[in-house]
Amino acid sequence: MSTLLKIDVSTRGSLSISRQLSSRFVEQWKKGNSAGKVIERDIATTELPFLELPWIAANFSKASARTDEQSVLLKFSDDLVAELQQADHYLIATPMYNFGIPAKLKAYVDHVVRAGITFRTNADGSYTGLLTGKKATVIIASAGEYTPGEPAEGLDTLKPYLHEILGFIGVIDVTFLQSGSTWKVDNGSETADAHIAPLNEQLMAAASA
Ligand SMILES: Cc1cc2nc3c(=O)[nH]c(=O)nc-3n(C[C@H](O)[C@H](O)[C@H](O)COP(=O)(O)O)c2cc1C
């Protein structure tokens, strides 16, 4: 049975372009995976504390040496990691904020990139990602366009970052879909359906892969 982990980030509810795209993706995915399971992780409504010293101390203590308090502190992170371990396809739908990922998505990343669990350090100092055999589809909504080869491409830290961090934990099969110029929907000069239409083929292909 295939499992899809759907991670939505936008706070804009039904106005969100990334959420509209992720919903369509799931509809299509379900057609090809009728017995499959979808885990929904809504970052916008998930309380994601920034990492503080007690959490860091707990994380870097050996599991066998942790106090009960430390285990409780890590429980939420353990649950998030379990979702990643269970799923074979990750769908991350996120807005671009200030040329990068929203802080809440970064907080999520900080909770799931864990030594000995989602990556390991080798004797020679290199790293090996432990979430192997997975694939990811990343849907990005942005007001600007960051077309490859155009000058604005260099401003985009979102795609390179997610590409690197997913690779770091072992996810190397990553497809990016970007919906730029979302301001046209916000100001009413384009309907959401018309805006999304050019991405449909790519979206359906990623959801059917
Ligand atoms: C705080 C904030 C920062 C933003 N920064 C950028 C940015 O750097 N580049 C960009 O192209 N769009 C930026 N935007 C626009 C959003 O990426 C755009 O509205 C997107 O459609 C939001 O995603 P959603 O439609 O899924 O909610 C920003 C929006 C907000 C609220």
Coordinates of C-alpha atoms and ligand atoms in Angstrom, one line a residue:
M1 CA 0.0 0.0 0.0
S2 CA 1.4 3.4 -1.0
T3 CA 1.3 6.3 1.5
L4 CA 1.3 9.9 0.6
L5 CA 2.3 12.5 3.2
K6 CA 0.7 15.8 2.3
I7 CA 2.4 18.8 3.9
D8 CA 0.5 22.1 3.4
V9 CA 2.1 25.4 4.7
S10 CA -0.1 28.3 3.5
T11 CA -2.1 30.2 6.0
R12 CA -4.5 31.5 3.3
G13 CA -7.0 28.6 3.4
S14 CA -9.2 28.4 0.3
L15 CA -7.5 31.4 -1.3
S16 CA -4.2 29.6 -1.3
I17 CA -2.9 28.6 -4.7
S18 CA -0.5 26.0 -3.2
R19 CA -3.4 24.4 -1.4
Q20 CA -5.6 24.3 -4.4
L21 CA -2.7 22.6 -6.3
S22 CA -2.0 20.1 -3.5
S23 CA -5.8 19.2 -3.4
R24 CA -5.8 18.4 -7.1
F25 CA -2.6 16.4 -6.7
V26 CA -4.2 14.3 -4.0
E27 CA -7.4 13.7 -6.1
Q28 CA -5.2 12.4 -9.0
W29 CA -3.0 10.4 -6.7
K30 CA -6.0 8.6 -5.2
K31 CA -7.1 7.5 -8.6
G32 CA -3.9 5.6 -9.0
N33 CA -3.7 4.5 -5.4
S34 CA -7.2 3.5 -4.5
A35 CA -6.0 1.4 -1.5
G36 CA -3.4 4.1 -0.6
K37 CA -3.3 6.2 2.6
V38 CA -2.9 10.0 2.8
I39 CA -1.4 11.5 5.9
E40 CA -2.2 15.2 6.2
R41 CA 0.2 17.4 8.0
D42 CA -1.0 21.0 8.0
I43 CA 1.9 23.1 9.1
A44 CA -0.3 26.3 9.3
T45 CA -2.3 24.8 12.1
T46 CA 0.5 22.7 13.7
E47 CA 2.1 24.3 16.7
L48 CA 5.8 24.2 15.9
P49 CA 8.1 25.6 18.6
F50 CA 11.5 26.7 17.6
L51 CA 14.3 24.5 19.0
E52 CA 15.5 25.5 22.4
L53 CA 18.4 24.2 24.5
P54 CA 16.4 21.5 26.5
W55 CA 15.2 20.0 23.2
I56 CA 18.7 20.1 21.7
A57 CA 20.2 18.5 24.8
A58 CA 17.5 15.8 24.7
N59 CA 18.1 15.2 21.0
F60 CA 21.8 14.8 21.4
S61 CA 21.6 12.5 24.4
K62 CA 21.7 8.8 23.7
A63 CA 18.1 7.4 23.6
S64 CA 19.0 5.0 26.5
A65 CA 20.3 7.9 28.6
R66 CA 17.3 10.2 28.2
T67 CA 15.2 11.2 31.2
D68 CA 11.4 10.8 30.9
E69 CA 11.2 14.6 30.6
Q70 CA 13.6 14.5 27.6
S71 CA 11.6 11.7 25.9
V72 CA 8.4 13.8 26.3
L73 CA 10.2 16.8 24.8
L74 CA 11.1 14.8 21.7
K75 CA 7.8 13.0 21.4
F76 CA 6.3 15.5 18.9
S77 CA 9.4 15.4 16.7
D78 CA 9.3 11.6 16.9
D79 CA 5.7 11.6 15.7
L80 CA 6.6 13.9 12.7
V81 CA 9.5 11.7 11.8
A82 CA 7.2 8.6 12.0
E83 CA 5.0 10.2 9.4
L84 CA 8.0 10.7 7.1
Q85 CA 9.1 7.1 7.7
Q86 CA 5.7 5.7 6.9
A87 CA 5.1 7.6 3.7
D88 CA 6.7 6.8 0.4
H89 CA 5.8 10.0 -1.4
Y90 CA 6.0 13.5 0.2
L91 CA 3.9 16.3 -1.2
I92 CA 5.1 19.7 0.1
A93 CA 2.9 22.6 -0.9
T94 CA 4.3 25.9 0.2
P95 CA 4.3 29.7 -0.5
M96 CA 7.5 31.5 -1.0
Y97 CA 8.2 34.1 1.8
N98 CA 11.0 36.5 1.3
F99 CA 12.7 34.4 -1.3
G100 CA 12.7 31.3 0.8
I101 CA 10.6 28.9 2.8
P102 CA 8.2 30.3 5.4
A103 CA 9.6 30.1 9.0
K104 CA 7.1 27.5 10.0
L105 CA 8.3 25.2 7.3
K106 CA 11.9 25.8 8.5
A107 CA 10.7 25.0 12.1
Y108 CA 9.3 21.7 10.7
V109 CA 12.6 20.9 9.0
D110 CA 14.4 21.5 12.3
H111 CA 12.1 19.0 14.0
V112 CA 12.7 16.2 11.5
V113 CA 16.4 16.4 10.5
R114 CA 17.8 14.3 13.3
A115 CA 21.2 12.6 13.6
G116 CA 20.9 8.8 13.8
I117 CA 17.2 8.9 12.7
T118 CA 16.8 10.7 9.4
F119 CA 20.5 11.0 8.6
R120 CA 23.7 9.5 10.0
T121 CA 27.3 10.7 10.2
N122 CA 29.8 8.3 8.8
A123 CA 33.3 7.5 10.2
D124 CA 34.9 9.7 7.5
G125 CA 32.7 12.7 8.4
S126 CA 30.4 12.3 5.5
Y127 CA 26.6 12.1 5.9
T128 CA 24.1 9.5 4.7
G129 CA 20.4 10.3 4.4
L130 CA 18.2 7.6 6.0
L131 CA 14.9 8.3 4.3
T132 CA 15.7 6.3 1.2
G133 CA 13.4 4.9 -1.4
K134 CA 11.1 7.9 -1.1
K135 CA 10.1 10.6 -3.6
A136 CA 8.9 14.1 -3.2
T137 CA 6.8 16.6 -5.1
V138 CA 7.2 20.3 -4.1
I139 CA 4.6 22.8 -5.1
I140 CA 5.6 26.4 -4.7
A141 CA 3.3 29.4 -5.0
S142 CA 4.9 32.8 -5.4
A143 CA 4.0 36.3 -6.5
G144 CA 7.2 36.6 -8.6
E145 CA 8.6 34.4 -11.3
Y146 CA 11.9 32.7 -10.8
T147 CA 12.4 31.2 -14.3
P148 CA 15.6 29.2 -14.8
G149 CA 18.1 31.2 -16.8
E150 CA 16.4 34.6 -16.0
P151 CA 18.1 37.1 -13.6
A152 CA 15.5 36.6 -10.9
E153 CA 16.4 32.9 -10.6
G154 CA 19.3 33.8 -8.3
L155 CA 16.9 35.3 -5.7
D156 CA 15.1 32.0 -5.2
T157 CA 16.6 30.3 -2.1
L158 CA 13.5 28.1 -1.7
K159 CA 14.1 25.5 -4.4
P160 CA 17.8 25.1 -3.8
Y161 CA 17.3 24.8 -0.1
L162 CA 14.5 22.2 -0.2
H163 CA 16.5 20.3 -2.9
E164 CA 19.5 20.2 -0.6
I165 CA 17.7 19.4 2.7
L166 CA 15.6 16.6 1.1
G167 CA 18.7 15.2 -0.4
F168 CA 20.5 15.4 3.0
I169 CA 17.9 13.1 4.6
G170 CA 18.0 10.7 1.6
V171 CA 15.2 12.0 -0.7
I172 CA 16.8 12.5 -4.1
D173 CA 13.8 12.0 -6.4
V174 CA 12.3 15.4 -6.2
T175 CA 10.0 17.2 -8.6
F176 CA 9.4 20.9 -8.3
L177 CA 6.3 22.7 -9.7
Q178 CA 6.1 26.4 -9.4
S179 CA 3.0 28.6 -9.7
G180 CA 4.4 32.2 -10.1
S181 CA 2.5 35.5 -10.5
T182 CA -0.2 34.5 -8.1
W183 CA -0.9 38.2 -7.6
K184 CA -3.0 38.0 -10.8
V185 CA -5.5 35.7 -8.9
D186 CA -5.4 38.0 -5.8
N187 CA -6.2 41.1 -7.8
G188 CA -9.0 39.4 -9.8
S189 CA -7.3 39.7 -13.2
E190 CA -7.2 35.9 -13.5
T191 CA -9.4 33.1 -12.0
A192 CA -7.6 30.5 -9.9
D193 CA -8.7 27.8 -12.4
A194 CA -7.2 29.7 -15.3
H195 CA -4.0 30.4 -13.3
I196 CA -3.6 26.7 -12.4
A197 CA -4.4 25.3 -15.9
P198 CA -0.9 25.6 -17.4
L199 CA 0.4 23.5 -14.5
N200 CA -2.2 20.8 -14.8
E201 CA -0.3 18.4 -17.1
Q202 CA 2.8 18.5 -14.9
L203 CA 0.7 18.2 -11.7
M204 CA -1.1 15.1 -13.1
A205 CA 2.1 13.5 -14.2
A206 CA 3.7 14.0 -10.8
A207 CA 0.6 12.6 -9.0
S208 CA 0.5 9.6 -11.3
A209 CA 4.3 8.8 -11.1
Ligands
LIG1 C1 5.2 37.5 4.2 C2 5.1 37.3 2.7 C3 6.3 37.3 2.0 C4 6.3 37.0 0.6 N1 7.5 37.0 0.0 C5 7.5 36.7 -1.4 C6 8.7 36.6 -2.1 O1 9.8 36.8 -1.6 N2 8.6 36.3 -3.4 C7 7.5 36.1 -4.0 O2 7.5 35.8 -5.2 N3 6.3 36.2 -3.4 C8 6.3 36.4 -2.0 N4 5.1 36.5 -1.4 C9 3.8 36.2 -2.1 C10 3.4 34.7 -1.9 O3 4.4 33.8 -2.1 C11 2.2 34.5 -2.8 O4 1.1 35.3 -2.3 C12 1.7 33.0 -2.7 O5 0.7 32.9 -3.7 C13 1.2 32.6 -1.4 O6 1.0 31.2 -1.4 P1 -0.5 30.6 -1.3 O7 -1.3 31.2 -2.5 O8 -0.4 29.2 -1.3 O9 -1.1 31.2 0.0 C14 5.1 36.8 0.0 C15 3.9 36.8 0.7 C16 3.9 37.0 2.1 C17 2.6 37.0 2.9

